[in-house]
Short mmCIF file of C-alpha atoms in Angstrom, two decimals:
data_model
loop_
_atom_site.label_atom_id
_atom_site.label_comp_id
_atom_site.label_asym_id
_atom_site.label_seq_id
_atom_site.Cartn_x
_atom_site.Cartn_y
_atom_site.Cartn_z
CA MET A 1 8.53 -98.32 -39.23
CA LEU A 2 6.66 -100.76 -41.43
CA ARG A 3 6.93 -103.43 -38.77
CA ASP A 4 5.49 -101.00 -36.22
CA ALA A 5 2.67 -100.26 -38.63
CA ALA A 6 1.99 -103.97 -39.05
CA VAL A 7 1.88 -104.41 -35.26
CA MET A 8 -0.58 -101.55 -34.98
CA ALA A 9 -2.78 -102.78 -37.83
CA GLY A 10 -2.66 -106.32 -36.43
CA LYS A 11 -3.80 -105.05 -33.04
CA ASP A 12 -6.73 -103.12 -34.50
CA LEU A 13 -7.81 -105.95 -36.77
CA ARG A 14 -7.59 -108.43 -33.89
CA ILE A 15 -9.81 -106.21 -31.78
CA GLU A 16 -12.33 -106.06 -34.62
CA LEU A 17 -12.15 -109.79 -35.13
CA ARG A 18 -12.75 -110.53 -31.46
CA SER A 19 -15.33 -107.86 -30.70
CA ARG A 20 -17.21 -108.66 -33.94
CA VAL A 21 -18.50 -105.11 -34.17
CA ALA A 22 -17.48 -104.87 -37.81
CA THR A 23 -19.06 -108.19 -38.77
CA ASN A 24 -22.15 -107.93 -36.58
CA GLN A 25 -22.94 -104.24 -36.97
CA VAL A 26 -21.09 -102.46 -39.77
CA ALA A 27 -21.53 -105.12 -42.46
CA PRO A 28 -25.28 -105.56 -41.83
CA PHE A 29 -25.58 -101.78 -41.87
CA ALA A 30 -23.94 -101.74 -45.32
CA VAL A 31 -26.49 -104.23 -46.64
CA LEU A 32 -29.27 -102.25 -45.00
CA VAL A 33 -28.16 -99.11 -46.83
CA LEU A 34 -28.35 -100.99 -50.14
CA ILE A 35 -31.89 -102.10 -49.32
CA LEU A 36 -32.91 -98.57 -48.31
CA PHE A 37 -31.65 -97.23 -51.64
CA ALA A 38 -33.92 -99.73 -53.37
CA PHE A 39 -36.88 -98.35 -51.39
CA ALA A 40 -35.95 -94.77 -52.23
CA LEU A 41 -35.33 -95.40 -55.94
CA ASP A 42 -37.78 -97.47 -57.91
CA PRO A 43 -36.07 -100.80 -58.71
CA ASP A 44 -38.37 -101.59 -61.62
CA ARG A 45 -37.49 -98.70 -63.90
CA GLY A 46 -33.78 -99.39 -64.02
CA VAL A 47 -32.86 -96.34 -61.95
CA LEU A 48 -31.23 -98.56 -59.39
CA ALA A 49 -29.06 -100.43 -61.87
CA ARG A 50 -27.99 -97.20 -63.56
CA ALA A 51 -27.10 -95.52 -60.28
CA ALA A 52 -25.47 -98.65 -58.87
CA ALA A 53 -21.88 -97.33 -58.95
CA GLY A 54 -22.78 -94.11 -57.14
CA LEU A 55 -24.94 -95.87 -54.55
CA PHE A 56 -22.17 -98.37 -53.93
CA TRP A 57 -19.68 -95.60 -53.13
CA VAL A 58 -22.12 -93.64 -50.99
CA ALA A 59 -22.69 -96.81 -48.98
CA VAL A 60 -18.92 -97.26 -48.70
CA LEU A 61 -18.60 -93.68 -47.40
CA PHE A 62 -21.22 -94.27 -44.70
CA CYS A 63 -19.52 -97.46 -43.64
CA ALA A 64 -16.14 -95.74 -43.66
CA LEU A 65 -17.49 -93.18 -41.18
CA LEU A 66 -18.54 -95.98 -38.85
CA ALA A 67 -15.23 -97.81 -39.23
CA ILE A 68 -13.26 -94.64 -38.47
CA GLN A 69 -15.36 -93.74 -35.42
CA ARG A 70 -14.88 -97.28 -34.23
CA ALA A 71 -11.10 -97.26 -34.83
CA PHE A 72 -10.72 -94.29 -32.50
CA ALA A 73 -13.37 -95.32 -30.01
CA VAL A 74 -11.26 -98.35 -29.09
CA GLU A 75 -8.43 -95.97 -28.16
CA ALA A 76 -10.64 -93.76 -26.03
CA SER A 77 -11.21 -96.00 -23.03
CA ASP A 78 -8.81 -97.00 -20.26
CA GLY A 79 -6.23 -94.43 -21.32
CA ALA A 80 -5.37 -96.50 -24.37
CA ARG A 81 -4.32 -93.33 -26.13
CA ASP A 82 -1.71 -92.58 -23.51
CA ASN A 83 -0.43 -96.13 -23.76
CA LEU A 84 -0.19 -95.69 -27.49
CA ARG A 85 1.82 -92.54 -27.01
CA LEU A 86 4.12 -94.23 -24.51
CA SER A 87 4.49 -97.41 -26.54
CA GLY A 88 7.50 -96.06 -28.37
CA LEU A 89 5.91 -96.70 -31.73
CA ASP A 90 6.69 -94.12 -34.36
CA PRO A 91 3.61 -91.84 -34.80
CA ALA A 92 3.90 -92.25 -38.56
CA ALA A 93 3.77 -96.01 -38.06
CA ILE A 94 0.72 -95.65 -35.81
CA PHE A 95 -0.95 -93.68 -38.57
CA LEU A 96 -0.06 -96.23 -41.24
CA GLY A 97 -1.20 -99.07 -39.01
CA LYS A 98 -4.52 -97.48 -38.16
CA ALA A 99 -5.15 -96.48 -41.75
CA GLY A 100 -4.13 -99.95 -42.88
CA ALA A 101 -6.57 -101.61 -40.51
CA ILE A 102 -9.38 -99.30 -41.63
CA ALA A 103 -8.49 -99.96 -45.27
CA GLY A 104 -8.62 -103.70 -44.62
CA GLU A 105 -12.06 -103.45 -43.05
CA LEU A 106 -13.28 -101.24 -45.89
CA ALA A 107 -11.96 -103.66 -48.50
CA LEU A 108 -13.96 -106.45 -46.88
CA LEU A 109 -17.05 -104.23 -46.79
CA GLU A 110 -16.58 -103.37 -50.46
CA VAL A 111 -16.60 -107.06 -51.34
CA ILE A 112 -19.86 -107.49 -49.41
CA LEU A 113 -21.37 -104.37 -50.96
CA GLY A 114 -20.17 -105.41 -54.41
CA ALA A 115 -21.89 -108.74 -54.04
CA GLY A 116 -24.96 -106.89 -52.81
CA VAL A 117 -24.99 -104.66 -55.89
CA VAL A 118 -24.68 -107.66 -58.20
CA ILE A 119 -27.43 -109.60 -56.44
CA LEU A 120 -29.87 -106.90 -55.36
CA TYR A 121 -29.44 -104.37 -58.17
CA ASP A 122 -29.00 -106.90 -60.94
CA ARG A 123 -25.82 -105.34 -62.24
CA SER A 124 -23.17 -107.55 -63.79
CA LEU A 125 -19.51 -106.69 -63.30
CA HIS A 126 -17.21 -105.78 -66.18
CA GLY A 127 -13.71 -104.38 -66.42
CA PRO A 128 -12.32 -106.27 -63.42
CA VAL A 129 -8.85 -104.68 -63.56
CA LEU A 130 -10.19 -101.13 -63.52
CA LEU A 131 -12.68 -102.00 -60.78
CA VAL A 132 -10.07 -103.54 -58.52
CA VAL A 133 -7.55 -100.71 -59.01
CA THR A 134 -10.30 -98.15 -58.37
CA CYS A 135 -11.37 -99.89 -55.18
CA VAL A 136 -7.81 -100.23 -53.90
CA LEU A 137 -6.85 -96.60 -54.50
CA ALA A 138 -10.16 -95.18 -53.27
CA THR A 139 -9.93 -97.32 -50.15
CA ILE A 140 -6.41 -96.12 -49.40
CA GLY A 141 -7.48 -92.51 -49.89
CA LEU A 142 -10.56 -92.90 -47.70
CA ALA A 143 -8.64 -94.70 -44.98
CA ALA A 144 -5.78 -92.17 -44.94
CA SER A 145 -7.93 -89.02 -44.87
CA GLY A 146 -10.34 -90.71 -42.49
CA THR A 147 -7.57 -91.57 -40.06
CA VAL A 148 -6.32 -87.98 -40.08
CA TYR A 149 -9.78 -86.62 -39.30
CA GLY A 150 -10.60 -89.44 -36.94
CA ALA A 151 -7.56 -88.58 -34.85
CA LEU A 152 -8.44 -84.90 -35.09
CA ALA A 153 -11.94 -85.45 -33.75
CA ALA A 154 -11.05 -88.20 -31.28
CA GLY A 155 -11.35 -87.17 -27.67
CA LEU A 156 -13.71 -84.30 -28.45
CA ARG A 157 -17.13 -84.28 -26.90
CA VAL A 158 -18.80 -83.63 -30.25
CA ARG A 159 -16.82 -86.15 -32.32
CA GLU A 160 -19.83 -88.13 -33.59
CA THR A 161 -21.34 -85.10 -35.27
CA LEU A 162 -18.11 -83.33 -36.14
CA LEU A 163 -16.40 -86.16 -38.00
CA PRO A 164 -18.94 -86.43 -40.85
CA LEU A 165 -18.98 -82.65 -41.28
CA LEU A 166 -15.19 -82.53 -41.52
CA LEU A 167 -14.57 -85.69 -43.50
CA LEU A 168 -17.35 -85.90 -46.08
CA PRO A 169 -16.50 -82.70 -48.00
CA VAL A 170 -12.83 -83.69 -48.03
CA VAL A 171 -13.59 -87.08 -49.59
CA ALA A 172 -16.04 -85.61 -52.11
CA PRO A 173 -13.46 -86.02 -54.91
CA VAL A 174 -13.01 -89.67 -53.96
CA LEU A 175 -16.73 -90.28 -54.26
CA LEU A 176 -16.80 -88.49 -57.58
CA ALA A 177 -13.73 -90.15 -59.09
CA ALA A 178 -14.48 -93.63 -57.77
CA THR A 179 -18.05 -93.44 -59.05
CA ARG A 180 -16.98 -92.30 -62.53
CA ALA A 181 -14.26 -94.94 -62.75
CA SER A 182 -16.61 -97.71 -61.60
CA GLU A 183 -19.25 -96.56 -64.04
CA ALA A 184 -16.72 -96.65 -66.85
CA ALA A 185 -15.69 -100.16 -65.82
CA LEU A 186 -19.28 -101.40 -65.56
CA GLY A 187 -20.29 -99.71 -68.79
CA GLY A 188 -17.43 -101.33 -70.69
CA THR A 189 -15.69 -98.04 -71.54
CA THR A 190 -12.61 -98.64 -69.43
CA GLY A 191 -10.64 -95.99 -71.30
CA ASP A 192 -12.74 -93.26 -69.68
CA GLY A 193 -11.99 -94.62 -66.23
CA TRP A 194 -8.22 -94.32 -66.05
CA PRO A 195 -7.92 -90.52 -65.64
CA TRP A 196 -10.19 -90.85 -62.61
CA VAL A 197 -8.00 -93.62 -61.26
CA ARG A 198 -5.03 -91.27 -61.53
CA LEU A 199 -6.94 -88.69 -59.52
CA LEU A 200 -7.71 -91.30 -56.87
CA GLY A 201 -4.02 -92.16 -56.81
CA VAL A 202 -3.04 -88.52 -56.29
CA PHE A 203 -5.58 -88.18 -53.48
CA ALA A 204 -4.30 -91.32 -51.78
CA VAL A 205 -0.65 -90.26 -52.05
CA ILE A 206 -1.35 -86.76 -50.73
CA TYR A 207 -3.33 -87.86 -47.69
CA VAL A 208 -1.01 -90.74 -46.82
CA ALA A 209 1.91 -88.28 -46.91
CA PHE A 210 -0.05 -85.68 -44.94
CA GLY A 211 -1.00 -88.23 -42.31
CA VAL A 212 2.57 -89.47 -41.93
CA VAL A 213 3.76 -85.91 -41.33
CA ALA A 214 0.81 -84.61 -39.29
CA PHE A 215 0.17 -87.57 -37.02
CA ALA A 216 2.90 -86.83 -34.48
CA PRO A 217 1.48 -83.45 -33.40
CA LEU A 218 -2.06 -84.84 -33.64
CA LEU A 219 -1.32 -87.69 -31.32
CA GLU A 220 0.41 -85.65 -28.69
CA GLU A 221 -2.20 -82.93 -28.49
CA SER A 222 -5.60 -84.29 -27.50
CA SER A 223 -5.45 -85.74 -24.06
CA MET B 1 -7.84 -51.47 -27.01
CA ARG B 2 -9.40 -48.82 -29.20
CA SER B 3 -8.92 -48.99 -32.91
CA GLY B 4 -5.83 -47.08 -33.99
CA ILE B 5 -5.65 -44.25 -36.49
CA GLY B 6 -4.38 -46.65 -39.17
CA THR B 7 -7.42 -48.87 -38.82
CA ARG B 8 -9.74 -45.92 -39.04
CA ILE B 9 -8.08 -44.67 -42.20
CA LEU B 10 -8.38 -48.19 -43.62
CA GLY B 11 -12.08 -48.28 -42.74
CA THR B 12 -12.72 -44.87 -44.27
CA ALA B 13 -10.85 -45.84 -47.43
CA ALA B 14 -12.90 -49.04 -47.67
CA VAL B 15 -16.20 -47.17 -47.33
CA ALA B 16 -15.13 -44.49 -49.81
CA SER B 17 -14.01 -46.99 -52.44
CA LEU B 18 -17.19 -49.02 -51.98
CA ALA B 19 -19.24 -45.86 -52.54
CA LEU B 20 -17.25 -45.14 -55.67
CA LEU B 21 -17.77 -48.73 -56.78
CA ALA B 22 -21.52 -48.37 -56.33
CA VAL B 23 -21.56 -45.26 -58.54
CA MET B 24 -19.36 -46.88 -61.18
CA ALA B 25 -21.26 -50.15 -61.17
CA LEU B 26 -24.80 -48.79 -61.10
CA VAL B 27 -24.55 -45.52 -63.01
CA ILE B 28 -21.46 -45.07 -65.14
CA THR B 29 -20.88 -48.48 -66.71
CA PRO B 30 -23.14 -49.42 -69.64
CA GLN B 31 -25.48 -52.38 -69.90
CA ASP B 32 -24.07 -55.58 -71.30
CA VAL B 33 -25.17 -56.62 -74.78
CA ASN B 34 -26.37 -60.03 -73.64
CA GLN B 35 -26.72 -59.82 -69.89
CA LEU B 36 -28.25 -56.30 -69.76
CA ASP B 37 -28.32 -55.03 -66.17
CA ALA B 38 -27.49 -58.42 -64.70
CA VAL B 39 -23.88 -57.74 -65.60
CA ARG B 40 -23.75 -55.30 -62.69
CA PHE B 41 -23.87 -58.23 -60.34
CA LEU B 42 -20.41 -59.19 -61.50
CA TYR B 43 -18.95 -56.02 -60.01
CA ILE B 44 -19.51 -57.50 -56.58
CA HIS B 45 -19.51 -61.18 -57.48
CA VAL B 46 -16.03 -61.24 -59.02
CA PRO B 47 -14.38 -59.21 -56.21
CA LEU B 48 -16.08 -61.40 -53.61
CA ALA B 49 -14.82 -64.53 -55.33
CA THR B 50 -11.30 -63.07 -55.34
CA LEU B 51 -11.65 -62.22 -51.67
CA MET B 52 -12.71 -65.77 -50.88
CA TYR B 53 -9.39 -67.11 -52.16
CA VAL B 54 -7.45 -64.38 -50.38
CA ALA B 55 -9.21 -65.10 -47.08
CA PHE B 56 -8.65 -68.86 -47.20
CA GLY B 57 -5.12 -68.25 -48.46
CA VAL B 58 -4.41 -66.18 -45.34
CA THR B 59 -5.90 -68.97 -43.21
CA ALA B 60 -3.70 -71.59 -44.86
CA ILE B 61 -0.49 -69.52 -44.55
CA ALA B 62 -1.19 -68.57 -40.92
CA SER B 63 -1.93 -72.23 -40.09
CA ALA B 64 1.30 -73.37 -41.73
CA LEU B 65 3.23 -70.74 -39.77
CA TYR B 66 1.65 -71.96 -36.55
CA LEU B 67 2.75 -75.52 -37.22
CA TRP B 68 6.26 -74.36 -38.06
CA PRO B 69 8.02 -74.62 -34.68
CA ARG B 70 10.21 -71.60 -35.33
CA TYR B 71 7.25 -69.29 -35.84
CA ARG B 72 4.79 -70.93 -33.50
CA ALA B 73 2.75 -68.22 -31.80
CA ARG B 74 -0.82 -67.90 -30.64
CA LYS B 75 -1.38 -64.99 -33.01
CA TRP B 76 -1.20 -67.19 -36.11
CA ASP B 77 -4.05 -69.33 -34.85
CA LEU B 78 -6.16 -66.27 -34.10
CA LEU B 79 -5.35 -64.78 -37.50
CA ALA B 80 -6.22 -68.06 -39.27
CA GLY B 81 -9.55 -68.22 -37.45
CA SER B 82 -10.42 -64.58 -38.09
CA SER B 83 -9.64 -64.88 -41.77
CA ALA B 84 -11.57 -68.14 -42.15
CA GLU B 85 -14.61 -66.60 -40.52
CA ILE B 86 -14.63 -63.73 -43.01
CA GLY B 87 -13.88 -66.22 -45.77
CA VAL B 88 -16.95 -68.31 -44.96
CA VAL B 89 -19.21 -65.25 -44.96
CA VAL B 90 -17.72 -64.13 -48.27
CA THR B 91 -18.13 -67.61 -49.77
CA GLY B 92 -21.78 -67.56 -48.73
CA LEU B 93 -22.17 -64.22 -50.47
CA VAL B 94 -20.40 -65.52 -53.57
CA LEU B 95 -22.88 -68.39 -53.75
CA VAL B 96 -25.87 -66.08 -53.20
CA THR B 97 -24.82 -63.40 -55.71
CA GLY B 98 -23.81 -66.10 -58.17
CA SER B 99 -27.18 -67.83 -57.86
CA ILE B 100 -29.13 -64.64 -58.43
CA TRP B 101 -26.95 -63.75 -61.40
CA GLY B 102 -27.29 -67.29 -62.72
CA ARG B 103 -31.09 -67.13 -62.48
CA THR B 104 -31.21 -64.04 -64.68
CA THR B 105 -28.49 -65.11 -67.12
CA TRP B 106 -28.58 -68.88 -67.32
CA GLY B 107 -32.21 -69.23 -66.19
CA VAL B 108 -31.39 -71.41 -63.19
CA TYR B 109 -30.25 -70.69 -59.65
CA TRP B 110 -27.85 -73.56 -59.57
CA THR B 111 -26.06 -75.70 -62.08
CA TRP B 112 -23.60 -78.46 -61.27
CA ASP B 113 -20.79 -76.67 -62.98
CA ALA B 114 -17.17 -77.04 -61.93
CA ARG B 115 -16.62 -73.73 -60.24
CA LEU B 116 -19.99 -73.61 -58.50
CA THR B 117 -19.48 -77.08 -57.14
CA THR B 118 -15.94 -76.34 -55.99
CA THR B 119 -17.19 -73.22 -54.22
CA ALA B 120 -19.96 -75.16 -52.51
CA VAL B 121 -17.48 -77.79 -51.30
CA LEU B 122 -15.15 -75.02 -50.16
CA PHE B 123 -18.01 -73.49 -48.18
CA VAL B 124 -18.78 -76.75 -46.39
CA LEU B 125 -15.10 -77.54 -45.81
CA PHE B 126 -14.53 -74.31 -43.94
CA LEU B 127 -17.87 -74.45 -42.15
CA GLY B 128 -16.50 -77.66 -40.67
CA TYR B 129 -13.28 -75.87 -39.80
CA LEU B 130 -15.20 -73.14 -37.97
CA ALA B 131 -17.23 -75.78 -36.14
CA LEU B 132 -13.99 -77.43 -35.07
CA ARG B 133 -12.65 -74.10 -33.82
CA ARG B 134 -15.65 -73.78 -31.52
CA VAL B 135 -14.79 -77.00 -29.71
CA GLY B 136 -13.13 -76.23 -26.43
CA GLY B 137 -10.06 -77.67 -24.82
CA ASP B 138 -6.52 -76.77 -23.96
CA VAL B 139 -5.43 -73.64 -25.86
CA ASP B 140 -2.32 -75.09 -27.51
CA ALA B 141 -3.97 -78.39 -28.36
CA ARG B 142 -6.86 -76.52 -29.89
CA ALA B 143 -4.61 -74.31 -31.98
CA LYS B 144 -2.61 -77.24 -33.28
CA ARG B 145 -5.80 -79.11 -34.16
CA ASN B 146 -7.16 -76.06 -35.98
CA ALA B 147 -3.98 -75.59 -37.96
CA ILE B 148 -3.85 -79.22 -39.07
CA ALA B 149 -7.52 -79.17 -40.04
CA ALA B 150 -7.07 -75.98 -42.07
CA LEU B 151 -4.14 -77.45 -43.98
CA ALA B 152 -5.88 -80.79 -44.55
CA ALA B 153 -8.82 -78.88 -46.02
CA THR B 154 -6.60 -76.62 -48.12
CA ILE B 155 -4.65 -79.43 -49.80
CA ASP B 156 -7.99 -80.93 -50.78
CA LEU B 157 -8.99 -77.91 -52.84
CA PRO B 158 -6.92 -78.53 -55.99
CA ILE B 159 -8.19 -82.12 -56.06
CA VAL B 160 -11.80 -81.06 -55.60
CA HIS B 161 -11.34 -78.48 -58.32
CA LYS B 162 -9.74 -80.91 -60.76
CA SER B 163 -12.36 -83.58 -60.13
CA VAL B 164 -15.39 -81.38 -60.62
CA GLU B 165 -13.74 -79.73 -63.60
CA TRP B 166 -13.53 -83.08 -65.32
CA TRP B 167 -16.98 -83.89 -64.14
CA ARG B 168 -18.58 -81.00 -65.97
CA THR B 169 -17.81 -77.51 -67.07
CA LEU B 170 -20.22 -74.76 -68.02
CA HIS B 171 -18.95 -71.66 -66.21
CA GLN B 172 -17.30 -69.16 -68.48
CA LYS B 173 -13.53 -69.12 -68.45
CA SER B 174 -11.81 -66.97 -65.89
CA SER B 175 -11.90 -63.56 -67.55
CA ILE B 176 -9.51 -61.55 -65.41
CA LEU B 177 -6.78 -63.79 -64.09
CA ASP B 178 -5.98 -65.03 -67.56
CA GLU B 179 -2.64 -63.56 -68.61
CA GLU B 180 -3.63 -62.77 -72.14
CA THR B 181 -6.82 -60.97 -71.25
CA PHE B 182 -5.07 -59.28 -68.37
CA LEU B 183 -2.77 -57.57 -70.84
CA HIS B 184 -5.38 -57.16 -73.55
CA PRO B 185 -8.71 -56.83 -71.81
CA HIS B 186 -11.53 -57.75 -74.14
CA ILE B 187 -14.24 -56.60 -71.82
CA HIS B 188 -15.36 -53.02 -72.22
CA GLY B 189 -12.93 -50.48 -70.71
CA SER B 190 -15.08 -48.98 -67.98
CA MET B 191 -16.44 -52.40 -67.07
CA TYR B 192 -12.93 -53.76 -66.72
CA TRP B 193 -11.83 -50.94 -64.48
CA THR B 194 -14.96 -51.21 -62.39
CA VAL B 195 -14.22 -54.88 -61.71
CA MET B 196 -10.66 -53.95 -60.78
CA LEU B 197 -11.92 -51.16 -58.54
CA GLY B 198 -14.30 -53.66 -56.98
CA ILE B 199 -11.45 -56.03 -56.19
CA GLY B 200 -9.47 -53.17 -54.63
CA ALA B 201 -12.44 -51.93 -52.61
CA PHE B 202 -13.25 -55.39 -51.30
CA LEU B 203 -9.61 -56.04 -50.43
CA LEU B 204 -9.66 -52.85 -48.34
CA LEU B 205 -12.88 -53.99 -46.70
CA PHE B 206 -11.34 -57.40 -46.04
CA SER B 207 -8.24 -55.89 -44.43
CA TRP B 208 -10.39 -53.70 -42.22
CA LEU B 209 -12.62 -56.60 -41.17
CA LEU B 210 -9.61 -58.81 -40.58
CA VAL B 211 -7.86 -56.26 -38.38
CA ASN B 212 -10.97 -55.81 -36.28
CA ARG B 213 -11.84 -59.49 -36.09
CA TYR B 214 -8.27 -60.31 -35.09
CA ARG B 215 -8.37 -57.65 -32.38
CA LEU B 216 -11.64 -59.10 -31.12
CA ALA B 217 -10.15 -62.60 -31.10
CA LYS B 218 -7.25 -61.34 -28.99
CA LEU B 219 -9.66 -59.69 -26.57
CA GLU B 220 -11.71 -62.88 -26.32
CA ASP B 221 -8.52 -64.71 -25.54
CA ARG B 222 -7.64 -62.25 -22.80
CA VAL B 223 -11.11 -62.45 -21.28
CA GLU B 224 -10.72 -66.21 -21.12
CA ASP B 225 -7.30 -66.00 -19.45
CA GLU B 226 -8.22 -63.27 -17.00
CA GLY B 227 -11.55 -64.87 -16.16
CA LEU B 228 -9.72 -68.04 -15.25
CA GLU B 229 -7.17 -66.20 -13.12
CA ARG B 230 -9.90 -64.28 -11.33
CA ALA B 231 -11.86 -67.45 -10.64
CA ILE B 232 -8.76 -69.09 -9.19
CA ALA B 233 -8.08 -66.03 -7.01
CA GLU B 234 -11.66 -66.02 -5.74
CA ARG B 235 -11.64 -69.70 -4.86
CA ARG B 236 -8.35 -69.20 -3.07
CA ALA B 237 -9.79 -66.28 -1.08
CA GLU B 238 -12.82 -68.40 -0.16
CA ALA B 239 -10.61 -71.20 1.02
CA ASP B 240 -8.50 -68.80 3.04
CA ALA B 241 -11.60 -67.29 4.67
CA MET B 242 -12.92 -70.72 5.61
CA THR B 243 -9.72 -72.00 7.14
CA GLY B 244 -9.08 -68.66 8.80
CA ALA B 245 -5.63 -68.40 7.33
CA PRO B 246 -4.15 -64.92 7.05
#
């Protein structure tokens, strides 16, 4: 199953690498969001630096939406979805592969956004261990729940508008927990961050498990 | 399909108990020491909040039953949808009554307190679910999609609740579903019983609404099926007339 997942993730990542949509469109969009936040919040009065953790995760959420839409858009044309179904790959492995590819893209975006926060918002990084664990767990949670909802909305006429409505409330706890944990890390009070990391871990485990179980019926239904 | 005698009795009982609730809540129960008349809001707010969990609970159970191959039947999808629709309306009312009560008691319409925030997220989660239900497609595919979405939203609730609870807490502790206070109610006797009556009355109302909404959903389903069959028959007749076949 894991090898199937790796095949699937490799395929998706190769498509992204060759089409350059992620590098040419999603990553610049992420930076653009950071710049827009600076316009909306006065950078001189320190609001921006104080809100940096929250803004970072909101930007990640927006980018995650794009990455998820994209991951299922590539399956929409030329009957790719049917091919996927007929490929003989385990649906659970397809889920893990897709989620893995999305998580990989998100991780890259988080590095770019993190650099953006340091440079543009003048915020220095502390608590590296907590930050990295937070990012990893939050990314897994976002990718897993996003893949479930992406598959749910894929093939529908209204998917572009429906996906944010379905996904954003579900990942509200991720935004909350990841923001608190990052704030604790940046503020040097790492002790406060760990309960939030546990919550992120629980979220990730639950949605990975749900996706593994629910992906078979999801994949066979929408044609 | 006219409503049966059972449904009508249910409806009458719901109206009667709501009338009794109105008398109890507005006339018989005393003012609260601190909240004065604003306390009367709680006689509908608390039952509505209870109803909200019941309604989404029914949706979750019906969705799980639909996904369970042994029990898979169209009715579970219709029941889940009917219950969720009532649940969303009730959640809206919980937010509205809560805000008005909050304005008089806390001085603000909205605070970012754990239970308010959870309720708001719950509202949006199931608004999304209802939006998803409206999307067309093959009947079975649609039902399966709905069921998975309902469950994915439901398993999120404990996490949402936990996260916002840690985030901040201001709302007073649950005053009825706490075991100790359930056995030894510390709120004034008639107030306590009025809240309980409210819960009973609203549960009756919910059952009545659910029965009728479910019946309507079944009728909608039948209209869809029969409309399709009729359209096919008409096209076939047209084709026969054109080719002159018997």
